[in-house]
Coordinates of C-alpha atoms in Angstrom, one line a residue:
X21 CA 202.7 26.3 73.6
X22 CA 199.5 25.7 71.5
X23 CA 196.7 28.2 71.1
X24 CA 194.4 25.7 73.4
X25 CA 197.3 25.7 75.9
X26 CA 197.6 29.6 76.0
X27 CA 193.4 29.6 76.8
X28 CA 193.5 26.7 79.1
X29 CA 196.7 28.2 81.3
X30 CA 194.7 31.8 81.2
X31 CA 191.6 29.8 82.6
X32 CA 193.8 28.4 85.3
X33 CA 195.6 31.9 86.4
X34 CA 192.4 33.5 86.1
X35 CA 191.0 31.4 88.8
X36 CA 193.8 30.9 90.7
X37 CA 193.5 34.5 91.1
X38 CA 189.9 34.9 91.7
X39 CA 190.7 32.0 94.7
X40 CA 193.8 34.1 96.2
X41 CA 191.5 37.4 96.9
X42 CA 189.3 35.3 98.1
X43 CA 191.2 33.7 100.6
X44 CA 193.2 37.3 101.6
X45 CA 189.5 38.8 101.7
X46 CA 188.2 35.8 104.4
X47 CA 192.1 35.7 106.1
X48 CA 191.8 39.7 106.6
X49 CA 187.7 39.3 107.7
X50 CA 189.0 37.2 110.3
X51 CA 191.6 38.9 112.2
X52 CA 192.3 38.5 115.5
X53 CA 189.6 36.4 117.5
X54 CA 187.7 38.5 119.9
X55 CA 186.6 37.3 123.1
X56 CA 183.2 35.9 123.7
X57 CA 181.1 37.9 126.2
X58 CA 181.3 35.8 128.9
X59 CA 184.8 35.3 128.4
X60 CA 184.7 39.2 128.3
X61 CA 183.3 39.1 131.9
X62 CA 179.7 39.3 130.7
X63 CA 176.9 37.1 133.4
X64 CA 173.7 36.9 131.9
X65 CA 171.0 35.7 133.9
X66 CA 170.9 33.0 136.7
X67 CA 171.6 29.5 135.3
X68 CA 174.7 28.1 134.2
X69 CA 175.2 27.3 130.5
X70 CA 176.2 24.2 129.1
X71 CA 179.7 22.4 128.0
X72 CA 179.8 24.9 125.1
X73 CA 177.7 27.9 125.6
X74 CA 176.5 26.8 122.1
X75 CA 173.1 25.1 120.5
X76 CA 175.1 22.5 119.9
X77 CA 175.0 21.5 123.4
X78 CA 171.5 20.2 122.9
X79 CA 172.7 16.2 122.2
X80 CA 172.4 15.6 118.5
X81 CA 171.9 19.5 117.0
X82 CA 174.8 20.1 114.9
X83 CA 175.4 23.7 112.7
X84 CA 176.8 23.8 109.0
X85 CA 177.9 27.1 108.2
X86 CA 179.4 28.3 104.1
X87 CA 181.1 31.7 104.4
X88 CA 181.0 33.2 100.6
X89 CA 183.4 36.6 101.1
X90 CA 184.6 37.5 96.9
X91 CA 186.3 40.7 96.2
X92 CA 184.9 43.8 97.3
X93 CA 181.2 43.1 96.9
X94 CA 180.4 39.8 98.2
X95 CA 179.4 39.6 101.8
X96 CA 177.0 36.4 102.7
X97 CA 176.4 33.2 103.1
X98 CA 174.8 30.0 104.7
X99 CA 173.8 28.2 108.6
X100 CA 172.3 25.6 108.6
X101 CA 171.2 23.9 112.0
X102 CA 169.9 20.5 111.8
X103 CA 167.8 18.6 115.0
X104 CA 169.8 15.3 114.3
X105 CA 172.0 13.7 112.2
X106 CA 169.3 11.5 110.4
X107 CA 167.1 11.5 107.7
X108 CA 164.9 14.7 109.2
X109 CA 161.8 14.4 107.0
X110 CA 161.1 10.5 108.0
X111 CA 162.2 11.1 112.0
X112 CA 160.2 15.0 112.0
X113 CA 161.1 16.8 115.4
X114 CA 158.2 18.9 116.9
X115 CA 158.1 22.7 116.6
X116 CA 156.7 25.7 116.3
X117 CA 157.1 28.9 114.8
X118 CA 156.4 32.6 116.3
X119 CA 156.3 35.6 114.9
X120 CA 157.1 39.1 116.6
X121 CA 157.1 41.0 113.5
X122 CA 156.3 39.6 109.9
X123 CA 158.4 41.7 107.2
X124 CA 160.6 39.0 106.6
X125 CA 160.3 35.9 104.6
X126 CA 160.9 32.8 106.5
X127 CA 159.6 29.6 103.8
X128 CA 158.0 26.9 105.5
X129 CA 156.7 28.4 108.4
X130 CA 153.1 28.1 108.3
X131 CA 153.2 23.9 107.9
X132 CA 155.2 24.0 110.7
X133 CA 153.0 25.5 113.1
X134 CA 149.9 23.7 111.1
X135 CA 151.1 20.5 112.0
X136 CA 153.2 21.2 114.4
X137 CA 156.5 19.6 113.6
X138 CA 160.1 20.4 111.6
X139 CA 160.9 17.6 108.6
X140 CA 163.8 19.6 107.2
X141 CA 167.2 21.5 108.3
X142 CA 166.4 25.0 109.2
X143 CA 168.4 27.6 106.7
X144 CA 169.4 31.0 107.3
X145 CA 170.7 33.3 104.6
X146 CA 170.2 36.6 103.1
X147 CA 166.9 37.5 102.0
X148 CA 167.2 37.3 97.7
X149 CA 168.5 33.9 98.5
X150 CA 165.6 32.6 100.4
X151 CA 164.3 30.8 97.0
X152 CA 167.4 29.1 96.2
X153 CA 167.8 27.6 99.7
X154 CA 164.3 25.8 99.4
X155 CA 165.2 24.6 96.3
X156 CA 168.5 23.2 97.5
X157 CA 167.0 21.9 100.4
X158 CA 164.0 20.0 98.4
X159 CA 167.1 18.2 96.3
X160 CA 168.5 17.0 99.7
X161 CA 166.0 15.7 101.0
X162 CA 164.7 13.8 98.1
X163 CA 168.4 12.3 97.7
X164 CA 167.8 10.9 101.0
X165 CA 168.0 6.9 101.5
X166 CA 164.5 6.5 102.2
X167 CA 162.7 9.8 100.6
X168 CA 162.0 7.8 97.1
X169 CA 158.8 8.1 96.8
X170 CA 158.2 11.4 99.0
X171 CA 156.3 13.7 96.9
X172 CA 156.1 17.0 99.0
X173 CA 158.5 18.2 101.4
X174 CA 158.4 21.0 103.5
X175 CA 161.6 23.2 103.4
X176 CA 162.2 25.8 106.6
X177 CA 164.5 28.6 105.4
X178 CA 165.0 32.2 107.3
X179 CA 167.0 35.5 106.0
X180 CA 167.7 39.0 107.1
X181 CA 168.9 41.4 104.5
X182 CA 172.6 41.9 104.5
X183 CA 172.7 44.3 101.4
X184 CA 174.5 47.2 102.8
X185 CA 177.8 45.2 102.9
X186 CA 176.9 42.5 100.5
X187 CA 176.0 42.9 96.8
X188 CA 172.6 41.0 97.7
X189 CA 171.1 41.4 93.9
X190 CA 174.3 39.6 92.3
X191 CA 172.4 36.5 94.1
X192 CA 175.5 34.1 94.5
X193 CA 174.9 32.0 97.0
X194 CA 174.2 28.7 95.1
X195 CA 172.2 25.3 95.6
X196 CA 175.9 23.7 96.4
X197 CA 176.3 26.0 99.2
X198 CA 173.4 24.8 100.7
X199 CA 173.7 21.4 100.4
X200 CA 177.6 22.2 101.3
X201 CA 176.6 23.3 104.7
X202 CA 174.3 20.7 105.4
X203 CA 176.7 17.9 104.5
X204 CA 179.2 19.6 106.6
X205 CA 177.1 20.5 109.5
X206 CA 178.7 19.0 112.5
X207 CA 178.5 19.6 116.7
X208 CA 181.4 21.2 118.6
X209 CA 181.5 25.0 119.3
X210 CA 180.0 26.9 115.5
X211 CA 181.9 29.6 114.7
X212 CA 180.3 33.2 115.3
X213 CA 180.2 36.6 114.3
X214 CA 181.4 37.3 110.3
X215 CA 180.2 33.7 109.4
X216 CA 177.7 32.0 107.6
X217 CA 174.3 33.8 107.2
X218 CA 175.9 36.7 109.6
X219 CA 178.7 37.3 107.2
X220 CA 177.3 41.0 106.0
X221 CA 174.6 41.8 108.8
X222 CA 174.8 44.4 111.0
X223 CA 173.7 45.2 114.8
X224 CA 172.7 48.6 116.4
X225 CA 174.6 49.9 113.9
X226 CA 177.3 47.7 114.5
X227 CA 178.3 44.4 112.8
X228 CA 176.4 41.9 114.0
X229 CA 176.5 38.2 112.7
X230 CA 176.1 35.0 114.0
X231 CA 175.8 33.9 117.6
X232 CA 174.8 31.4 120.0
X233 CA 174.3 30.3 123.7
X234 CA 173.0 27.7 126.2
X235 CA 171.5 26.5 129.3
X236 CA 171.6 23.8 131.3
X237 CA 169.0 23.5 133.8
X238 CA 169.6 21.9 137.5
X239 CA 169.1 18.3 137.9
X240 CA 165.8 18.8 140.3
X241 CA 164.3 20.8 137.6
X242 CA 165.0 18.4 134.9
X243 CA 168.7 18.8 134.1
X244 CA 167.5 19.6 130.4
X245 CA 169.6 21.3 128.0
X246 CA 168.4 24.7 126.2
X247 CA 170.7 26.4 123.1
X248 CA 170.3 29.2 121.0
X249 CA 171.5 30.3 117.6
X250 CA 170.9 33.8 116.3
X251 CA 171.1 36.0 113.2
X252 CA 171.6 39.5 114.3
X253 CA 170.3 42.5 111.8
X254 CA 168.5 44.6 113.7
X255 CA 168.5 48.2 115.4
X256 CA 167.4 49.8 118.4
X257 CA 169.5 51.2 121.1
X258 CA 171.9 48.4 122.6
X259 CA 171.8 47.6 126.1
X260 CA 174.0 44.9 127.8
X261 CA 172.9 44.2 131.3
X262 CA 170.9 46.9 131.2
X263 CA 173.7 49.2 130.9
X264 CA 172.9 51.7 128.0
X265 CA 175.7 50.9 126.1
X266 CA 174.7 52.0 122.5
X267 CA 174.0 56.0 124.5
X268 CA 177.1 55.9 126.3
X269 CA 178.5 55.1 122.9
X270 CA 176.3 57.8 121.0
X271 CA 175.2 55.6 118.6
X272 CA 171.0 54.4 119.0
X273 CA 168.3 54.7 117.5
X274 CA 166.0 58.3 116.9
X275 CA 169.7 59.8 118.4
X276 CA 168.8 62.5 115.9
X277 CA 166.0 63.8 117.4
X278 CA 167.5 63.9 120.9
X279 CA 170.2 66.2 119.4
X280 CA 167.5 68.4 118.2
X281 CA 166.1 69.1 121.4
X282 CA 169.2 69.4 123.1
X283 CA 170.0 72.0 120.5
X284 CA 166.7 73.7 120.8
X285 CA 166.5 73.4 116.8
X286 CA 163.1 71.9 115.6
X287 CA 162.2 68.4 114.5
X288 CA 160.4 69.9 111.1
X289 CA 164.1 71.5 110.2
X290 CA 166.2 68.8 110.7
X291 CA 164.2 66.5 109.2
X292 CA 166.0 67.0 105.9
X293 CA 169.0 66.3 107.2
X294 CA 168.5 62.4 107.3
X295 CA 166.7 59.6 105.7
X296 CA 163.6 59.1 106.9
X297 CA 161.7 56.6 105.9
X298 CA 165.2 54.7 107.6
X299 CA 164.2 56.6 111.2
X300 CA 160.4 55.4 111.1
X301 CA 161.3 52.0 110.4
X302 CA 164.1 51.5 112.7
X303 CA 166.9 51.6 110.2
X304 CA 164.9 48.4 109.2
X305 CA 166.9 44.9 109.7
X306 CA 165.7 41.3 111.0
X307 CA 166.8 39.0 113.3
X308 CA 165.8 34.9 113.5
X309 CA 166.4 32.7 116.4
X310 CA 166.6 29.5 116.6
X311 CA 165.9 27.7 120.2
X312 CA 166.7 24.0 120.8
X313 CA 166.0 21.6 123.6
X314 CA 166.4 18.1 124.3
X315 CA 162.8 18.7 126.8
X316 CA 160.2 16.7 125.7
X317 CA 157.8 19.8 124.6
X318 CA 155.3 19.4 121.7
X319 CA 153.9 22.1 119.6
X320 CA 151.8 24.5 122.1
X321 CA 154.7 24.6 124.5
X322 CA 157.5 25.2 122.1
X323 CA 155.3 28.1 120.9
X324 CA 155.3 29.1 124.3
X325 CA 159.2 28.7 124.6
X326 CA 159.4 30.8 120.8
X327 CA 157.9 33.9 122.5
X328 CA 160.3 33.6 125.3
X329 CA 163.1 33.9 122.7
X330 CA 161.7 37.1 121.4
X331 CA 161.8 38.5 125.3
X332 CA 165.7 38.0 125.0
X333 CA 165.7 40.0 122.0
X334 CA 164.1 42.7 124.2
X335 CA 166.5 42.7 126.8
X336 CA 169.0 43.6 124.3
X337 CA 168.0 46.9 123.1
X338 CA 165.8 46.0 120.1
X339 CA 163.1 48.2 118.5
X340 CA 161.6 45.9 116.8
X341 CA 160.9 48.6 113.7
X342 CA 158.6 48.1 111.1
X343 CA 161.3 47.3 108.8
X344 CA 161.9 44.2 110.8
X345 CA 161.4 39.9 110.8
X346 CA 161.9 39.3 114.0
X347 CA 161.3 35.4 114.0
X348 CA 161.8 32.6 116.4
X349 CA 162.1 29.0 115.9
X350 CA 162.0 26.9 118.5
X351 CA 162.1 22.1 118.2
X352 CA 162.6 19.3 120.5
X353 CA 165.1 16.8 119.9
X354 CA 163.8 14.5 122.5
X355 CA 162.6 11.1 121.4
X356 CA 159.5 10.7 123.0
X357 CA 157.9 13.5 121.5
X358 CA 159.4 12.6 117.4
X359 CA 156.9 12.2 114.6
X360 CA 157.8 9.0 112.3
X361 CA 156.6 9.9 108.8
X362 CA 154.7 6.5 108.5
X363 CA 153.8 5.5 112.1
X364 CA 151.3 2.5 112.7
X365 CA 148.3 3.4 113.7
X366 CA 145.7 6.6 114.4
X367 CA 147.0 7.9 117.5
X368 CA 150.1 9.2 119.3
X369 CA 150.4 9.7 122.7
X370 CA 154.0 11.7 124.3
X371 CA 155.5 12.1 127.5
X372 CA 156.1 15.7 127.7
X373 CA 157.3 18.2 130.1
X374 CA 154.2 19.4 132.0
X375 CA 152.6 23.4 131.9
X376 CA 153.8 23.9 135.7
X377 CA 157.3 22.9 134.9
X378 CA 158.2 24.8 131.6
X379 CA 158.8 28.2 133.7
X380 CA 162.5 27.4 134.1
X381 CA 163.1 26.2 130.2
X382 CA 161.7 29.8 129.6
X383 CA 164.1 31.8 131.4
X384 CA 166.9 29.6 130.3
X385 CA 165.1 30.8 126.4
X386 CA 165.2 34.2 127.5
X387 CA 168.8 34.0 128.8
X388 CA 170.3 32.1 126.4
X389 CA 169.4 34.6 123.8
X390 CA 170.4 37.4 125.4
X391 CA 173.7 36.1 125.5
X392 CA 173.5 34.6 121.7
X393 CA 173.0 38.2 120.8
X394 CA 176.1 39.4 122.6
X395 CA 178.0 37.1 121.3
X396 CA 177.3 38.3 117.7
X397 CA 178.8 41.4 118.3
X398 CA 181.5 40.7 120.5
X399 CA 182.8 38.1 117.9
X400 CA 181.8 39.9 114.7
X401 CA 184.9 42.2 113.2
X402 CA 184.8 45.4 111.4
X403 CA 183.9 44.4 107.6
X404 CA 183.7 47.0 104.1
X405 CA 182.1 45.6 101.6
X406 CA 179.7 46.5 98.8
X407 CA 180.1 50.3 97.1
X408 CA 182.7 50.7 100.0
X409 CA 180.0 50.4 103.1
X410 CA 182.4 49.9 105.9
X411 CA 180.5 48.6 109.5
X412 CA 182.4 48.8 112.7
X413 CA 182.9 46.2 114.9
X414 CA 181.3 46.4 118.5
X415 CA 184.2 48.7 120.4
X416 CA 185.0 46.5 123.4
X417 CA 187.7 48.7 125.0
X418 CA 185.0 51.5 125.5
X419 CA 182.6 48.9 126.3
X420 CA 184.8 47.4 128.6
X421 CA 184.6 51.0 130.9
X422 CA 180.9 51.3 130.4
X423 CA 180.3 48.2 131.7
X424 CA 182.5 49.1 134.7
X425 CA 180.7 52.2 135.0
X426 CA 177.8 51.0 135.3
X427 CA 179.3 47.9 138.1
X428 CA 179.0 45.3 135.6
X429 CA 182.3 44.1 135.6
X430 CA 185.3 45.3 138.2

């Protein structure tokens, strides 16, 4: 064998080995499936969700999701969710954007609530990868059939930082994982928990990832079609159903300080006994949401529908710390209410869904994410990662008889 052979077959074995941990790193971050929470005997709220239980209920939404899991450090990745299957910046969806806390750094936003429409996929991924995401998104859309002679394009892109189990300063998500899970974006159920942008977050101090949910409302109220996708980071103290799950489980936020008075020792001498600048901002964290419906809302009430989201964070426990970008997204897929990019004319006019009939799309916002959120954590699996940080998955045996306790579930 020639000198050129002996470096060429080292090239190969090197990356055939690079592949194989890899693969028995993503293998071994799967496991076993978990159930979802409704499959778990979890009810949340009082409609009935759709086909799914997934955002891609909502006719034409479809989720792309890359999963980059390398070695021992390397904990991230991509979702991408996309309104419709066409060319998004010439056929723009409307939406809107609202904030519950801003320490987070979600591109794109402010055009979208400024104009009040969506020409792009929305991105999630982990926050030191926010810049490469536009850029890959920019190069897709310009590729577009159509987009030749488009000279600014606005590209939506969310991120919670997942850089206690993911080396989040190697930076290696790339443009072709974006573009990768845009391509491959497709409806059906998306996968949850250890996936995508979810792959190294954590919840309550459990793992958390990705999650979704949906709602269907009745036919006399419309019959329309609500789904949610979320990226759980975030603390607090978790409740599910109202049951005080994360106390029962003796693991919430300021638990430190409860101990102290329990013990009768004072605040001022335990305070050295834990990090905090982590207990005044809430152990820090993010979480985005993403809301679709196929309802015929413009702007104002999808802004409306947004907050609603952030009320179904609530439910579940969070403390929205200072340390947190708590973010909601929320579009319409329906076709009356889409924005052609060169439209004839100087006016529009939409047939939308009217003030005094949005109340049940909001509880079916509220709801859905609720149950988006539980689904992160029921789904997500125990994961070690970067400098050996090891996050436990969600316990569901002892959640199982707290939930019993409490008459959730018989």
């Amino acid at each position: 064998m020639t000198n050129d052979a002996f470096v060429v077959f080292g090239k190969m074995i090197r990356l055939m080995t690079c592949f194989g941990i890899w693969l028995c790193t993503f293998l071994s971050a799967q496991g076993s499936e978990r159930p979802r929470a409704r499959d778990f005997g979890v009810r949340v709220g009082v409609l009935e969700p759709g086909p799914l239980n997934a955002i891609t209920d909502v006719p034409g939404v479809l989720v792309g999701q890359v999963t980059r899991i390398q070695g021992d450090s390397v904990r991230t990745g991509i979702t991408a969710i996309l309104p419709h299957a066409g060319n998004i910046f010439q056929d723009k969806v409307p939406a809107a954007v609202y904030v519950a806390n801003g320490f987070g750094k979600l591109a794109g936003s402010t055009q979208v609530n400024e104009l009040g429409n969506l020409e792009s996929p929305i991105v999630l991924t982990n926050t030191l990868s926010v810049a490469r995401a536009v850029d890959a998104i920019l190069d897709y859309l310009l590729a577009l059939p159509g987009n030749e002679k488009v000279a600014s394009a606005n590209a939506v892109v969310g991120e919670t930082n997942d850089g206690f189990l993911n080396d989040i300063r190697a930076r290696v998500i790339q443009p072709a994982d974006v573009i990768a899970a845009i391509r491959n974006a497709r409806g059906g159920p998306p996968a949850e928990g250890n996936v995508g942008a979810g792959t190294g977050t954590q919840c309550f101090g459990f793992k958390g990832g990705i999650g979704t949910a949906s709602r269907r409302l009745p036919s006399a109220l419309g019959g329309y079609l609500l789904g949610v996708l979320v990226q759980t980071n975030y603390g607090g103290t978790l409740q599910i159903g109202g049951a005080p799950v994360g106390v029962e489980l003796d693991r919430y936020y300021l638990k430190q300080f409860k101990d102290t008075k329990q013990s009768g020792a004072s605040a001022d001498a335990q305070a050295g006994t834990f990090n905090k600048r982590a207990v005044l901002n809430g152990a820090g964290g993010s979480c985005m949401i993403v809301v679709a419906t196929d309802a015929p809302l413009t702007h104002r009430n999808l802004m409306r529908l947004a907050r609603r989201a952030v009320m179904g964070l609530a439910r579940t426990g969070s403390s929205f710390s200072n340390g947190s970008g708590d973010y909601a997204i929320a579009f319409s897929t329906a076709r009356s209410v889409r924005v052609r990019h060169q439209a004839e004319g100087g006016t529009e006019s939409y047939e939308e869904v009217r003030n005094d009939a949005v109340s049940p799309l909001f509880e079916a916002a509220i709801e859905a994410t609720e149950e988006a959120v539980y689904n992160s954590l029921f789904r997500a699996q125990t994961m070690t990662g970067f400098q050996g940080h090891k996050i436990d998955a969600l316990p569901l045996d002892q959640v199982r008889e707290i939930l019993r306790k409490y008459g959730l579930l018989k």
